[in-house]
GROMACS .gro file of C-alpha atoms in nm:
model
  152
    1UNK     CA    1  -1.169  -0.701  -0.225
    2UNK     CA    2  -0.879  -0.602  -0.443
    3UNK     CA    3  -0.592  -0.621  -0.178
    4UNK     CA    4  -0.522  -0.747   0.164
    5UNK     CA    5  -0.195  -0.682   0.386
    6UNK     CA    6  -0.166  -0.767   0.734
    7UNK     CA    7  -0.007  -0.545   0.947
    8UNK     CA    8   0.367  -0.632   1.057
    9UNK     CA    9   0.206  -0.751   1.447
   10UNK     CA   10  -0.033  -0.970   1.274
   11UNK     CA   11  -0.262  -0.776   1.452
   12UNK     CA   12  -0.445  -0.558   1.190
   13UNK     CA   13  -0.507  -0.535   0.833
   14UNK     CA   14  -0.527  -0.253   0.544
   15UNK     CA   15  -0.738  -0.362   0.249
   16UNK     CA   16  -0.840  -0.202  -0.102
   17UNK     CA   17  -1.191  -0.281  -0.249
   18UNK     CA   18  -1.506  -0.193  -0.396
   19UNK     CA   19  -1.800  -0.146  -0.164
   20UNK     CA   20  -2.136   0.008  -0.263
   21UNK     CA   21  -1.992   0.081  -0.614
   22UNK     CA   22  -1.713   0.314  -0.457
   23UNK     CA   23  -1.327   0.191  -0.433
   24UNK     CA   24  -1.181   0.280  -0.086
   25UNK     CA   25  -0.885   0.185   0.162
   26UNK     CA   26  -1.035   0.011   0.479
   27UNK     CA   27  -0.838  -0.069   0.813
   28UNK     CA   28  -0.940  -0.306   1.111
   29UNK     CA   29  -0.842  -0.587   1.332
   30UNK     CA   30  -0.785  -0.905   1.289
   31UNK     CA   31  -1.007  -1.171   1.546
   32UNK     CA   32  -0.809  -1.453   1.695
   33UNK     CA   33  -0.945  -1.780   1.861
   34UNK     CA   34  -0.734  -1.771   2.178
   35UNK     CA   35  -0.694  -2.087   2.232
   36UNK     CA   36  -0.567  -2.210   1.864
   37UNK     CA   37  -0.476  -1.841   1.693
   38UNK     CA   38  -0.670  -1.947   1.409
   39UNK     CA   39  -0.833  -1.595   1.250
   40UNK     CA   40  -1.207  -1.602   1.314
   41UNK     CA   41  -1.293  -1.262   1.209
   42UNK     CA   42  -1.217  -0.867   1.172
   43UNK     CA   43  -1.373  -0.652   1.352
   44UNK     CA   44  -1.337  -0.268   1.392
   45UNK     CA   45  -1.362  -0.235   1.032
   46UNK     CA   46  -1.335   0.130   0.912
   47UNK     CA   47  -1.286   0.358   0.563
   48UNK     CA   48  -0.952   0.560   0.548
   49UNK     CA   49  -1.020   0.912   0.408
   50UNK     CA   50  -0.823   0.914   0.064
   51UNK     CA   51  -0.728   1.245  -0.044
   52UNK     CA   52  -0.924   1.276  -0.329
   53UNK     CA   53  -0.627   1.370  -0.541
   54UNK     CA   54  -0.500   1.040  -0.525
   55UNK     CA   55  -0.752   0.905  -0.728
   56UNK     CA   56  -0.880   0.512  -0.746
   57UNK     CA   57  -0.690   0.312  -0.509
   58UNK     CA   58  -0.514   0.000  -0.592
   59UNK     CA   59  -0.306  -0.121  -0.349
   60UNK     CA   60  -0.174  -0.030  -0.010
   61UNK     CA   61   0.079  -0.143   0.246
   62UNK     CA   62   0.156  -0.024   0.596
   63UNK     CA   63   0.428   0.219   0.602
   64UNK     CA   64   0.452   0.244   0.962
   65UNK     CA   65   0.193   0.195   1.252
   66UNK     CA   66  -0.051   0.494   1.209
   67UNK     CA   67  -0.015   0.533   0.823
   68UNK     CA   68  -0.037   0.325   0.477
   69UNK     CA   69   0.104   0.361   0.130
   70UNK     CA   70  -0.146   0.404  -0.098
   71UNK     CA   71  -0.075   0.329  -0.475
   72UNK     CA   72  -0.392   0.504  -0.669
   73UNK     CA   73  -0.436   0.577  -1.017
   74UNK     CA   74  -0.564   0.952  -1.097
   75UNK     CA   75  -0.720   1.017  -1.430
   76UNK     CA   76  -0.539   0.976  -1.715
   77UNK     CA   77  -0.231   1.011  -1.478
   78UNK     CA   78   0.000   0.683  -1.379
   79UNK     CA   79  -0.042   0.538  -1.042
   80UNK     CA   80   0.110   0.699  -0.763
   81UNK     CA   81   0.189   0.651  -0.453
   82UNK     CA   82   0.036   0.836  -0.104
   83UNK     CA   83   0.074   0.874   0.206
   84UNK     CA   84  -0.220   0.841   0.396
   85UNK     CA   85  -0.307   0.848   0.792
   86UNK     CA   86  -0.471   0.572   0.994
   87UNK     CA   87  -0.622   0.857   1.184
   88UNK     CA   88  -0.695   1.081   0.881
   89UNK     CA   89  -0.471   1.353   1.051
   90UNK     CA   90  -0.292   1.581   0.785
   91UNK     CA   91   0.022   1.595   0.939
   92UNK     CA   92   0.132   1.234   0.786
   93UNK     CA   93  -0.088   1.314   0.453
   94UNK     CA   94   0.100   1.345   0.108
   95UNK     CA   95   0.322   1.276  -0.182
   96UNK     CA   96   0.579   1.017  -0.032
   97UNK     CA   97   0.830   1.191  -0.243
   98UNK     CA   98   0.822   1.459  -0.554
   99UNK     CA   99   0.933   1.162  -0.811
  100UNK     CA  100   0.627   1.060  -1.052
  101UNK     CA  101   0.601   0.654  -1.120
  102UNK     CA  102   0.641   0.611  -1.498
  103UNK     CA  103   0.347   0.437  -1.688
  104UNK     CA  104   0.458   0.103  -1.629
  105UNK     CA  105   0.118  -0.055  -1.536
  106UNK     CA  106   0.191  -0.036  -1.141
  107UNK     CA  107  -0.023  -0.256  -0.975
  108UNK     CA  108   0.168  -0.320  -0.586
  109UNK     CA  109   0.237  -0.125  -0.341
  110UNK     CA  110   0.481  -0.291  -0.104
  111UNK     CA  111   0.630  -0.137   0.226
  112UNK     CA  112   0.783  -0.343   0.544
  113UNK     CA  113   0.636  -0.124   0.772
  114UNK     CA  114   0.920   0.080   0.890
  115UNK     CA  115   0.943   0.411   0.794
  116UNK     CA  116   1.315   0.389   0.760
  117UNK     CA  117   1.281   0.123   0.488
  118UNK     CA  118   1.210   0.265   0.136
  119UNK     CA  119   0.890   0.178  -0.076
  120UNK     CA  120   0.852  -0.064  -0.357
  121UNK     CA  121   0.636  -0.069  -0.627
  122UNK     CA  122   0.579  -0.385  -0.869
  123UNK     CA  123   0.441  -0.326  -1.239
  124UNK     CA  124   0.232  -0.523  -1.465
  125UNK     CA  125   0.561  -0.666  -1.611
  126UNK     CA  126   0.672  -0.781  -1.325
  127UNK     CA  127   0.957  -0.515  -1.283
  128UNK     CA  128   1.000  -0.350  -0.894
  129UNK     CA  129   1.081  -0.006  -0.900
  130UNK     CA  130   1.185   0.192  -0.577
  131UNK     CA  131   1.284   0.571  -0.529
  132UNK     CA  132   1.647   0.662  -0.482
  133UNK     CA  133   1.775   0.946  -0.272
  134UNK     CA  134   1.622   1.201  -0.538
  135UNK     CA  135   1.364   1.068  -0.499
  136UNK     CA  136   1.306   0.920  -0.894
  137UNK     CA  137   1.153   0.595  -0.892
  138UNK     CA  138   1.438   0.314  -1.053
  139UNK     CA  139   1.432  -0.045  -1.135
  140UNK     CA  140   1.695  -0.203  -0.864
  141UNK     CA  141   1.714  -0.525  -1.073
  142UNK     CA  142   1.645  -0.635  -1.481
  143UNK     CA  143   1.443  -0.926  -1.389
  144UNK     CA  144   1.069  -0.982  -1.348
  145UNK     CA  145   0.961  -1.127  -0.994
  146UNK     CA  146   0.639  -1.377  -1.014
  147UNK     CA  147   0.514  -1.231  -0.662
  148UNK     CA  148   0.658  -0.977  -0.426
  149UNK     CA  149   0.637  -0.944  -0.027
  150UNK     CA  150   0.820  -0.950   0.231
  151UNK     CA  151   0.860  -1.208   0.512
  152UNK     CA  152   0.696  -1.148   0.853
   0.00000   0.00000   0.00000
């Protein structure tokens, strides 16, 4: 496994890793004991269709309910991030904006899980970078962060 985000509910999870030699974005739900809420499984495990085009994934994040942010590296291209449906549907499928991610090493994908909150992406140098309302992808601060989330 090369990534693992809980949904905003606690309730599910979106992961990134390498199964049967093959890199993919997998969803499911997370198992409870109901007496102590202590996770004892997940369960419902399934593959998200990637749109080919989006290459290798890396990281994802839930960007709302029924879709994730995929960061994926094509080749010889710099990461990107996508769009991509719980359900596989089209409709929510594509480029979350027309601005390209310089190559800056991104290796996060973060998102709160609101639609309405904008996309960050962390780089190997520790740098976040988020699109403005052109939709280029800028720095908002000069210094690295050690780790990046957010609080749920």
């Amino acid at each position: 496994m090369t990534g693992f985000e809980l949904s905003p509910d606690g309730a599910r999870f979106v992961a990134t890793a390498r199964v049967a030699g093959r890199d993919g974005v997998y969803v499911g739900a997370i198992r409870y004991e109901p007496e102590s809420e202590t996770v004892v499984g997940l369960v419902d495990v399934a593959e998200i269709p990637v749109p080919a085009e989006s290459g290798v994934p890396i990281s994802a994040a839930w960007r709302s309910s029924t879709s994730v942010a995929l960061l994926a590296r094509a080749a010889q291209r710099a990461p990107q991030v996508t769009l991509v449906a719980i359900d596989s549907s089209s409709a929510a499928t594509g480029a979350v904006r027309v601005g390209l991610l310089p190559q800056d090493g991104a290796r996060q994908v973060l998102a709160q899980g609101l639609v309405s909150a904008p996309l960050y992406v962390l780089d190997a140098r520790g740098m976040l970078w988020t699109q403005n309302n052109d939709g280029r992808w800028q720095q908002p601060g000069t210094d690295p962060v050690s780790s990046a989330g957010f609080a749920g």
